[in-house]
Each structure stands twice: as C-alpha cells, then as structure tokens.
Amino acid sequence: MPKKANKTASKTTSKAAARTPVKAATKRPETAFDGTTAERIATALESIAILLAAASPELEPELGEPFADADAFVWHPDGRLTPVPRVSRVEIGLLKGVDRMRDILMENTERFANGFPANNALLWGARGMGKSSLVKAAHASLNLDRKPADRLKLIEIHREDIESLPGLMELLRSSSFRFIVFCDDLSFDGNDASYKSLKAVLEGGIEGRPDNVILYATSNRRHLLAREMIENERSTAINPGEAVEEKVSLSDRFGLWLGFHRCSQDEYLAMVKGYCDHFGIKIADDELEREALEWSTTRGSRSGRVAWQFTQELAGRLGVRLSVK
C-alpha cells in the first residue's frame, strides 16, 4: 500500500479513537451494612485482640515486687536486675584480723537498715584482706532476724557499668526497700572520666542519692586513682592544685574510710585455724602451722585470701567437703 494511504488511515483511526468516550472506572456496588456484617466485624476484632494479647510480652511487675524475690541482685546497664539466689560469702565470724573495721561497718550498716542516717563507705587497702567478704558478710548478718519486708537488699554493679549508676538510682528511688549498692575493686585509670558519674551520685547532683540507697565500694587504692595520674597532674597542669583536687575529690565523697593492711603471721595463722575449726578439718596444730606458713611463703604474701586458698588445698587433700552454711 502507498505511504500516503497509510497516513490517511492512521489519521482516521486517531480521530475515531478521540471521538470514542473513555469508560468510567467500574465502581463496586455499595454493600448494605446490616446486623450480620457488624457481628462478623466484632467477632474478627475480638479474635485479633486475643491473638495480640497472647503474642505480646507480659508487663513488668510493679517496682517493689521484684525485690521481694531475693536479697541480692546484679545490675546490668540495659536496665535489668538479675536475682542472686545464693551469694558467695563467708560467715562474718570467720573474718579474722579485721575486728575494728568489721565493727565500724556493721554499726554503719545497721543504722542505715533501721532508717537512720549513714555514710557511704570505701574499704581500701591490701589485697585479699577481706574487703568484699566483709561487705557481703555484714549484709547477710543483718538480714538473719529481719522480716521479709525489712530485709536489706544488696545490688552489685560492675566497675565498667558505673556510667549507668544514675539509671539504677532512679529505679531504686521509689522502692520501699533499702539497698546497698556495692562495687568491688573500684578504680580508674588513664583518661577514664566515668568517675564523674559516681561523683554526681554520691554528692553534688541535683537529685542526690536516694534516702533508701547507700554505696559501698572496695579498692586497693585510697583515692581510687592510679598514683601516677595524680603525679602527672602535678607536673603538667598550669594550676596543679586544682587538677589534683578534682581527682581526689571522688574518694572524699565517701564519708566512711576503712583501711585494710597486711596481716601479721599470728593473724594469718588465726585465719587458717578458724577455717579448719569451722569446717571440721582435723590436723595437728604444729603440722597445720608448718604447712600454712610454707604455703604463704610460696605465695609471697599473708592474707585472708591466701588462708582460704590453703584451707581449700588442705580440705581437698584430706577429703573434707567445704559447705558454706
């Protein structure tokens, strides 16, 4: 066919298409909303609600209820408190060579448990001398004769989670229980500035420490900071006095300082004998002293921890089970 004829046919077709009206979109017929339809919708909504309720997590219990399940908890920075059914501890009567510190801490803790003012406590000094053991033993000793509603709660926070301490304080503030927040082996190194969160909680913050919370910490350092940190501040700061004051002010916010020092040979042997008597380990006194001193010499120190390690060695060798009462 010639090209001209094709063009004429194409134009004719286009004009015909233009004259053809576009059909409107087909609409669904309106459905009558009768009683049967309403009942089906209501039934479907009820089924959906039941399924959603079953799939959703249970709501958290009220704030005061979880603390009734245990006397000790471990704090996690994501806001969880894990109950500890059985605390790893020793009887307070087995702690030898720390009588003065024990009496002071017990008096402070008892005042707090009874609702009277008490100080935050820093237990510092030689390693292995029962600092953390004394905190746990004091907590357990005070709870022996208390009613469940009056029992003191122990919450351990790890050193690396100190920055989440304000969140823990907010959680405990409205509870009816009283709490010891305990941080073992607390110290700061290098450019670590997380100690500032602890300073604000201890004293100086707008909200302050809740009345039902007291903080106990243990450390090998009296000022919680490495000695070279303080010395470096003296040598590099324009005003060394101000820099050092800012670093040392952390330990000053603990109202109670308890120093633990290396024990003597007699105190070390008293610890060993106390453990042996408590757990029923039978051995001649002269042989016990000889082996205990030899053990401490190989360890290079005398402390409560070394005495306990020797007791475990001796009990295992003699076939005696060590069961904490």
Short mmCIF file of C-alpha atoms in Angstrom, two decimals:
data_model
loop_
_atom_site.label_atom_id
_atom_site.label_comp_id
_atom_site.label_asym_id
_atom_site.label_seq_id
_atom_site.Cartn_x
_atom_site.Cartn_y
_atom_site.Cartn_z
CA MET A 1 0.00 0.00 0.00
CA PRO A 2 1.33 3.50 -0.72
CA LYS A 3 2.69 5.57 2.12
CA LYS A 4 0.06 8.29 1.58
CA ALA A 5 -2.79 5.81 2.06
CA ASN A 6 -1.21 4.58 5.30
CA LYS A 7 -1.01 8.10 6.66
CA THR A 8 -4.68 8.72 5.80
CA ALA A 9 -5.77 5.52 7.56
CA SER A 10 -3.73 6.37 10.62
CA LYS A 11 -5.30 9.80 10.90
CA THR A 12 -8.77 8.34 10.53
CA THR A 13 -8.11 5.82 13.28
CA SER A 14 -6.75 8.53 15.64
CA LYS A 15 -9.81 10.71 15.09
CA ALA A 16 -12.12 7.77 15.78
CA ALA A 17 -10.27 6.99 18.99
CA ALA A 18 -10.51 10.59 20.09
CA ARG A 19 -14.28 10.62 19.45
CA THR A 20 -14.77 7.38 21.47
CA PRO A 21 -15.63 8.32 25.10
CA VAL A 22 -13.43 6.82 27.83
CA LYS A 23 -15.40 4.44 30.01
CA ALA A 24 -15.54 5.41 33.66
CA ALA A 25 -13.91 3.08 36.21
CA THR A 26 -16.27 0.46 37.37
CA LYS A 27 -17.33 1.04 40.96
CA ARG A 28 -18.10 -1.74 43.43
CA PRO A 29 -21.71 -1.92 44.35
CA GLU A 30 -22.36 -0.49 47.77
CA THR A 31 -22.78 -3.20 50.35
CA ALA A 32 -25.56 -2.85 52.82
CA PHE A 33 -24.18 -2.67 56.38
CA ASP A 34 -26.64 -4.95 58.08
CA GLY A 35 -26.58 -6.53 61.53
CA THR A 36 -24.92 -9.74 60.32
CA THR A 37 -21.93 -7.82 58.90
CA ALA A 38 -21.50 -5.86 62.15
CA GLU A 39 -21.42 -9.09 64.15
CA ARG A 40 -18.78 -10.60 61.86
CA ILE A 41 -16.60 -7.50 62.22
CA ALA A 42 -16.95 -7.51 66.01
CA THR A 43 -16.06 -11.21 66.18
CA ALA A 44 -12.98 -10.67 63.98
CA LEU A 45 -11.78 -7.76 66.13
CA GLU A 46 -12.15 -9.81 69.30
CA SER A 47 -10.08 -12.62 67.75
CA ILE A 48 -7.35 -10.18 66.73
CA ALA A 49 -7.27 -8.69 70.24
CA ILE A 50 -6.90 -12.14 71.80
CA LEU A 51 -4.04 -13.06 69.45
CA LEU A 52 -2.23 -9.79 70.10
CA ALA A 53 -2.56 -10.23 73.87
CA ALA A 54 -1.12 -13.74 73.66
CA ALA A 55 1.79 -12.66 71.46
CA SER A 56 2.77 -9.54 73.42
CA PRO A 57 5.28 -9.82 76.33
CA GLU A 58 3.94 -9.68 79.83
CA LEU A 59 4.06 -6.31 81.51
CA GLU A 60 6.76 -5.72 84.07
CA PRO A 61 5.60 -6.17 87.66
CA GLU A 62 5.32 -3.19 89.93
CA LEU A 63 8.61 -1.70 91.10
CA GLY A 64 8.53 -3.02 94.64
CA GLU A 65 7.60 -6.60 93.77
CA PRO A 66 10.77 -7.91 92.06
CA PHE A 67 12.93 -7.10 95.08
CA ALA A 68 10.93 -9.44 97.29
CA ASP A 69 12.17 -12.45 95.31
CA ALA A 70 15.79 -12.30 96.54
CA ASP A 71 18.12 -10.42 98.86
CA ALA A 72 20.85 -9.84 96.28
CA PHE A 73 20.88 -8.74 92.65
CA VAL A 74 23.33 -7.93 89.87
CA TRP A 75 22.72 -4.74 87.89
CA HIS A 76 23.06 -4.73 84.09
CA PRO A 77 23.44 -1.45 82.17
CA ASP A 78 20.46 -2.27 79.96
CA GLY A 79 18.20 -1.84 82.98
CA ARG A 80 17.93 -5.47 84.15
CA LEU A 81 18.36 -6.69 87.72
CA THR A 82 19.29 -10.35 87.92
CA PRO A 83 18.44 -12.00 91.27
CA VAL A 84 21.19 -13.99 93.00
CA PRO A 85 19.62 -16.87 94.94
CA ARG A 86 22.83 -17.77 96.79
CA VAL A 87 25.54 -15.20 97.49
CA SER A 88 29.16 -16.38 97.53
CA ARG A 89 30.27 -15.35 101.02
CA VAL A 90 31.84 -16.46 104.29
CA GLU A 91 30.46 -16.19 107.81
CA ILE A 92 31.29 -12.90 109.48
CA GLY A 93 32.80 -14.77 112.45
CA LEU A 94 35.45 -16.26 110.13
CA LEU A 95 36.89 -12.87 109.22
CA LYS A 96 39.96 -12.53 111.43
CA GLY A 97 42.29 -9.57 111.85
CA VAL A 98 39.67 -7.01 110.76
CA ASP A 99 37.74 -6.65 114.02
CA ARG A 100 37.80 -2.85 114.16
CA MET A 101 36.74 -2.40 110.52
CA ARG A 102 34.07 -5.08 110.97
CA ASP A 103 32.53 -3.32 113.98
CA ILE A 104 32.50 0.09 112.29
CA LEU A 105 30.95 -1.22 109.08
CA MET A 106 28.35 -3.27 110.96
CA GLU A 107 27.31 -0.25 113.02
CA ASN A 108 27.03 1.95 109.93
CA THR A 109 25.05 -0.68 108.01
CA GLU A 110 22.70 -1.37 110.91
CA ARG A 111 21.91 2.34 111.27
CA PHE A 112 21.09 2.52 107.59
CA ALA A 113 18.95 -0.63 107.71
CA ASN A 114 16.95 0.86 110.60
CA GLY A 115 16.23 4.03 108.65
CA PHE A 116 18.78 6.33 110.30
CA PRO A 117 21.46 8.43 108.54
CA ALA A 118 24.60 6.54 107.50
CA ASN A 119 27.65 7.16 105.33
CA ASN A 120 28.78 5.74 102.03
CA ALA A 121 31.78 3.51 102.75
CA LEU A 122 35.07 2.99 100.93
CA LEU A 123 37.00 -0.11 102.00
CA TRP A 124 40.54 0.27 100.72
CA GLY A 125 43.91 -1.33 101.29
CA ALA A 126 45.89 -4.53 100.90
CA ARG A 127 44.58 -7.16 98.53
CA GLY A 128 42.99 -10.31 99.87
CA MET A 129 42.27 -8.92 103.34
CA GLY A 130 38.51 -9.47 103.25
CA LYS A 131 37.16 -6.14 102.00
CA SER A 132 34.45 -7.52 99.72
CA SER A 133 33.90 -10.50 102.04
CA LEU A 134 33.14 -8.11 104.89
CA VAL A 135 30.51 -6.24 102.86
CA LYS A 136 28.70 -9.45 101.90
CA ALA A 137 29.02 -10.89 105.41
CA ALA A 138 27.65 -7.71 107.02
CA HIS A 139 24.66 -7.75 104.67
CA ALA A 140 23.88 -11.40 105.44
CA SER A 141 24.38 -10.95 109.18
CA LEU A 142 21.91 -8.07 109.41
CA ASN A 143 19.24 -9.97 107.49
CA LEU A 144 19.26 -13.02 109.77
CA ASP A 145 16.48 -11.92 112.11
CA ARG A 146 14.63 -9.46 109.91
CA LYS A 147 11.15 -9.83 108.47
CA PRO A 148 10.94 -10.16 104.68
CA ALA A 149 9.61 -6.60 104.29
CA ASP A 150 12.52 -5.18 106.35
CA ARG A 151 15.36 -7.11 104.75
CA LEU A 152 18.25 -5.16 103.31
CA LYS A 153 18.94 -5.68 99.59
CA LEU A 154 22.43 -5.95 98.10
CA ILE A 155 22.91 -4.85 94.48
CA GLU A 156 26.27 -5.37 92.79
CA ILE A 157 27.29 -3.04 89.98
CA HIS A 158 30.38 -3.82 87.96
CA ARG A 159 33.16 -1.29 87.59
CA GLU A 160 32.65 -0.95 83.82
CA ASP A 161 28.94 -0.14 84.33
CA ILE A 162 29.47 2.85 86.62
CA GLU A 163 28.17 5.27 83.99
CA SER A 164 24.73 3.60 84.26
CA LEU A 165 24.60 4.27 88.02
CA PRO A 166 22.17 7.23 87.70
CA GLY A 167 19.68 4.93 85.96
CA LEU A 168 19.93 2.43 88.82
CA MET A 169 19.36 5.21 91.35
CA GLU A 170 16.21 6.27 89.51
CA LEU A 171 14.94 2.69 89.60
CA LEU A 172 15.53 2.29 93.33
CA ARG A 173 14.32 5.71 94.43
CA SER A 174 10.61 4.84 94.69
CA SER A 175 11.03 1.39 96.24
CA SER A 176 10.03 0.67 99.83
CA PHE A 177 13.14 -1.48 100.38
CA ARG A 178 16.56 -0.22 101.43
CA PHE A 179 19.59 -1.03 99.27
CA ILE A 180 23.36 -1.38 99.50
CA VAL A 181 24.80 -0.70 96.04
CA PHE A 182 28.14 -2.49 96.03
CA CYS A 183 31.04 -2.07 93.60
CA ASP A 184 34.01 -4.38 94.07
CA ASP A 185 37.54 -3.40 93.04
CA LEU A 186 36.62 0.15 92.06
CA SER A 187 39.43 2.15 90.44
CA PHE A 188 40.07 4.41 87.47
CA ASP A 189 43.00 4.60 85.06
CA GLY A 190 44.27 6.79 82.26
CA ASN A 191 41.73 9.15 80.71
CA ASP A 192 38.74 7.33 82.15
CA ALA A 193 36.21 10.02 83.06
CA SER A 194 33.38 7.72 84.17
CA TYR A 195 34.23 8.55 87.79
CA LYS A 196 32.35 11.82 87.29
CA SER A 197 29.05 9.90 87.14
CA LEU A 198 29.90 8.39 90.52
CA LYS A 199 30.74 11.80 91.98
CA ALA A 200 27.36 13.19 90.98
CA VAL A 201 25.51 10.27 92.55
CA LEU A 202 27.47 10.31 95.81
CA GLU A 203 27.07 14.04 96.40
CA GLY A 204 26.58 17.15 94.35
CA GLY A 205 23.88 16.12 91.87
CA ILE A 206 20.51 17.87 91.73
CA GLU A 207 18.57 14.78 92.79
CA GLY A 208 21.26 13.43 95.09
CA ARG A 209 21.48 9.92 96.44
CA PRO A 210 18.08 8.41 97.35
CA ASP A 211 17.46 8.08 101.08
CA ASN A 212 16.95 4.33 100.72
CA VAL A 213 20.32 3.73 98.99
CA ILE A 214 23.86 3.59 100.34
CA LEU A 215 27.03 2.88 98.36
CA TYR A 216 29.84 0.57 99.46
CA ALA A 217 32.96 0.20 97.34
CA THR A 218 36.22 -1.69 97.72
CA SER A 219 39.54 -0.72 96.18
CA ASN A 220 43.26 -1.29 96.54
CA ARG A 221 43.72 2.47 96.12
CA ARG A 222 42.87 5.02 98.77
CA HIS A 223 41.89 7.70 96.24
CA LEU A 224 40.55 5.26 93.60
CA LEU A 225 43.00 6.69 91.06
CA ALA A 226 46.43 5.47 89.98
CA ARG A 227 49.20 7.32 91.77
CA GLU A 228 50.85 8.35 88.50
CA MET A 229 47.64 10.06 87.41
CA ILE A 230 47.82 12.42 90.37
CA GLU A 231 51.55 12.94 89.94
CA ASN A 232 51.12 13.68 86.23
CA GLU A 233 48.53 16.31 87.06
CA ARG A 234 51.03 17.99 89.36
CA SER A 235 53.73 18.10 86.69
CA THR A 236 51.68 19.09 83.61
CA ALA A 237 48.83 21.30 84.84
CA ILE A 238 49.06 25.09 84.87
CA ASN A 239 47.47 25.05 88.30
CA PRO A 240 48.39 21.60 89.69
CA GLY A 241 46.50 22.16 92.93
CA GLU A 242 43.14 22.48 91.19
CA ALA A 243 43.75 19.44 88.97
CA VAL A 244 44.70 17.22 91.88
CA GLU A 245 41.77 18.43 93.99
CA GLU A 246 39.39 17.46 91.20
CA LYS A 247 40.85 13.94 91.05
CA VAL A 248 41.00 13.34 94.79
CA SER A 249 37.52 14.74 95.46
CA LEU A 250 35.96 11.42 94.43
CA SER A 251 37.19 9.48 97.45
CA ASP A 252 36.31 12.43 99.70
CA ARG A 253 32.65 11.83 98.92
CA PHE A 254 32.74 8.56 100.82
CA GLY A 255 32.03 9.58 104.39
CA LEU A 256 33.48 6.39 105.85
CA TRP A 257 37.01 5.20 105.03
CA LEU A 258 38.11 1.79 106.29
CA GLY A 259 41.76 0.87 105.75
CA PHE A 260 42.86 -2.78 105.46
CA HIS A 261 46.54 -3.55 105.96
CA ARG A 262 48.66 -6.66 105.60
CA CYS A 263 48.16 -9.14 108.39
CA SER A 264 50.79 -10.45 110.74
CA GLN A 265 51.87 -14.06 110.94
CA ASP A 266 49.75 -14.64 114.05
CA GLU A 267 46.67 -13.18 112.35
CA TYR A 268 47.27 -15.33 109.29
CA LEU A 269 47.51 -18.50 111.39
CA ALA A 270 44.38 -17.48 113.30
CA MET A 271 42.52 -17.26 109.97
CA VAL A 272 43.69 -20.73 108.96
CA LYS A 273 42.75 -22.26 112.31
CA GLY A 274 39.36 -20.54 112.22
CA TYR A 275 38.59 -22.09 108.84
CA CYS A 276 39.75 -25.54 109.94
CA ASP A 277 37.64 -25.45 113.11
CA HIS A 278 34.58 -24.22 111.21
CA PHE A 279 34.72 -26.91 108.54
CA GLY A 280 35.88 -29.75 110.80
CA ILE A 281 39.34 -30.26 109.30
CA LYS A 282 41.33 -32.42 111.70
CA ILE A 283 45.10 -31.92 111.72
CA ALA A 284 47.76 -31.49 114.40
CA ASP A 285 48.42 -27.86 115.34
CA ASP A 286 52.17 -27.97 114.75
CA GLU A 287 51.71 -29.62 111.35
CA LEU A 288 48.97 -27.11 110.44
CA GLU A 289 51.19 -24.14 111.30
CA ARG A 290 54.15 -25.56 109.41
CA GLU A 291 52.15 -26.22 106.23
CA ALA A 292 50.27 -22.93 106.45
CA LEU A 293 53.49 -20.92 106.75
CA GLU A 294 55.10 -22.85 103.92
CA TRP A 295 52.04 -22.15 101.76
CA SER A 296 52.18 -18.41 102.47
CA THR A 297 55.89 -18.35 101.66
CA THR A 298 55.31 -19.90 98.25
CA ARG A 299 52.50 -17.40 97.62
CA GLY A 300 54.67 -14.47 98.63
CA SER A 301 52.08 -12.92 100.97
CA ARG A 302 49.90 -13.46 104.01
CA SER A 303 46.24 -12.53 103.77
CA GLY A 304 42.76 -13.85 104.30
CA ARG A 305 42.60 -14.94 100.67
CA VAL A 306 45.82 -16.93 100.98
CA ALA A 307 44.49 -18.52 104.18
CA TRP A 308 41.30 -19.57 102.40
CA GLN A 309 43.23 -20.97 99.43
CA PHE A 310 45.39 -23.04 101.79
CA THR A 311 42.25 -24.28 103.56
CA GLN A 312 40.80 -25.46 100.25
CA GLU A 313 44.06 -27.26 99.42
CA LEU A 314 44.17 -28.92 102.84
CA ALA A 315 40.49 -29.94 102.77
CA GLY A 316 40.81 -31.42 99.30
CA ARG A 317 43.88 -33.41 100.32
CA LEU A 318 42.18 -34.74 103.46
CA GLY A 319 38.87 -35.44 101.73
CA VAL A 320 36.80 -32.88 103.65
CA ARG A 321 33.92 -31.12 101.91
CA LEU A 322 33.64 -27.36 102.38
CA SER A 323 29.96 -26.43 102.62
CA VAL A 324 29.15 -22.80 103.34
CA LYS A 325 26.45 -22.62 105.97
#
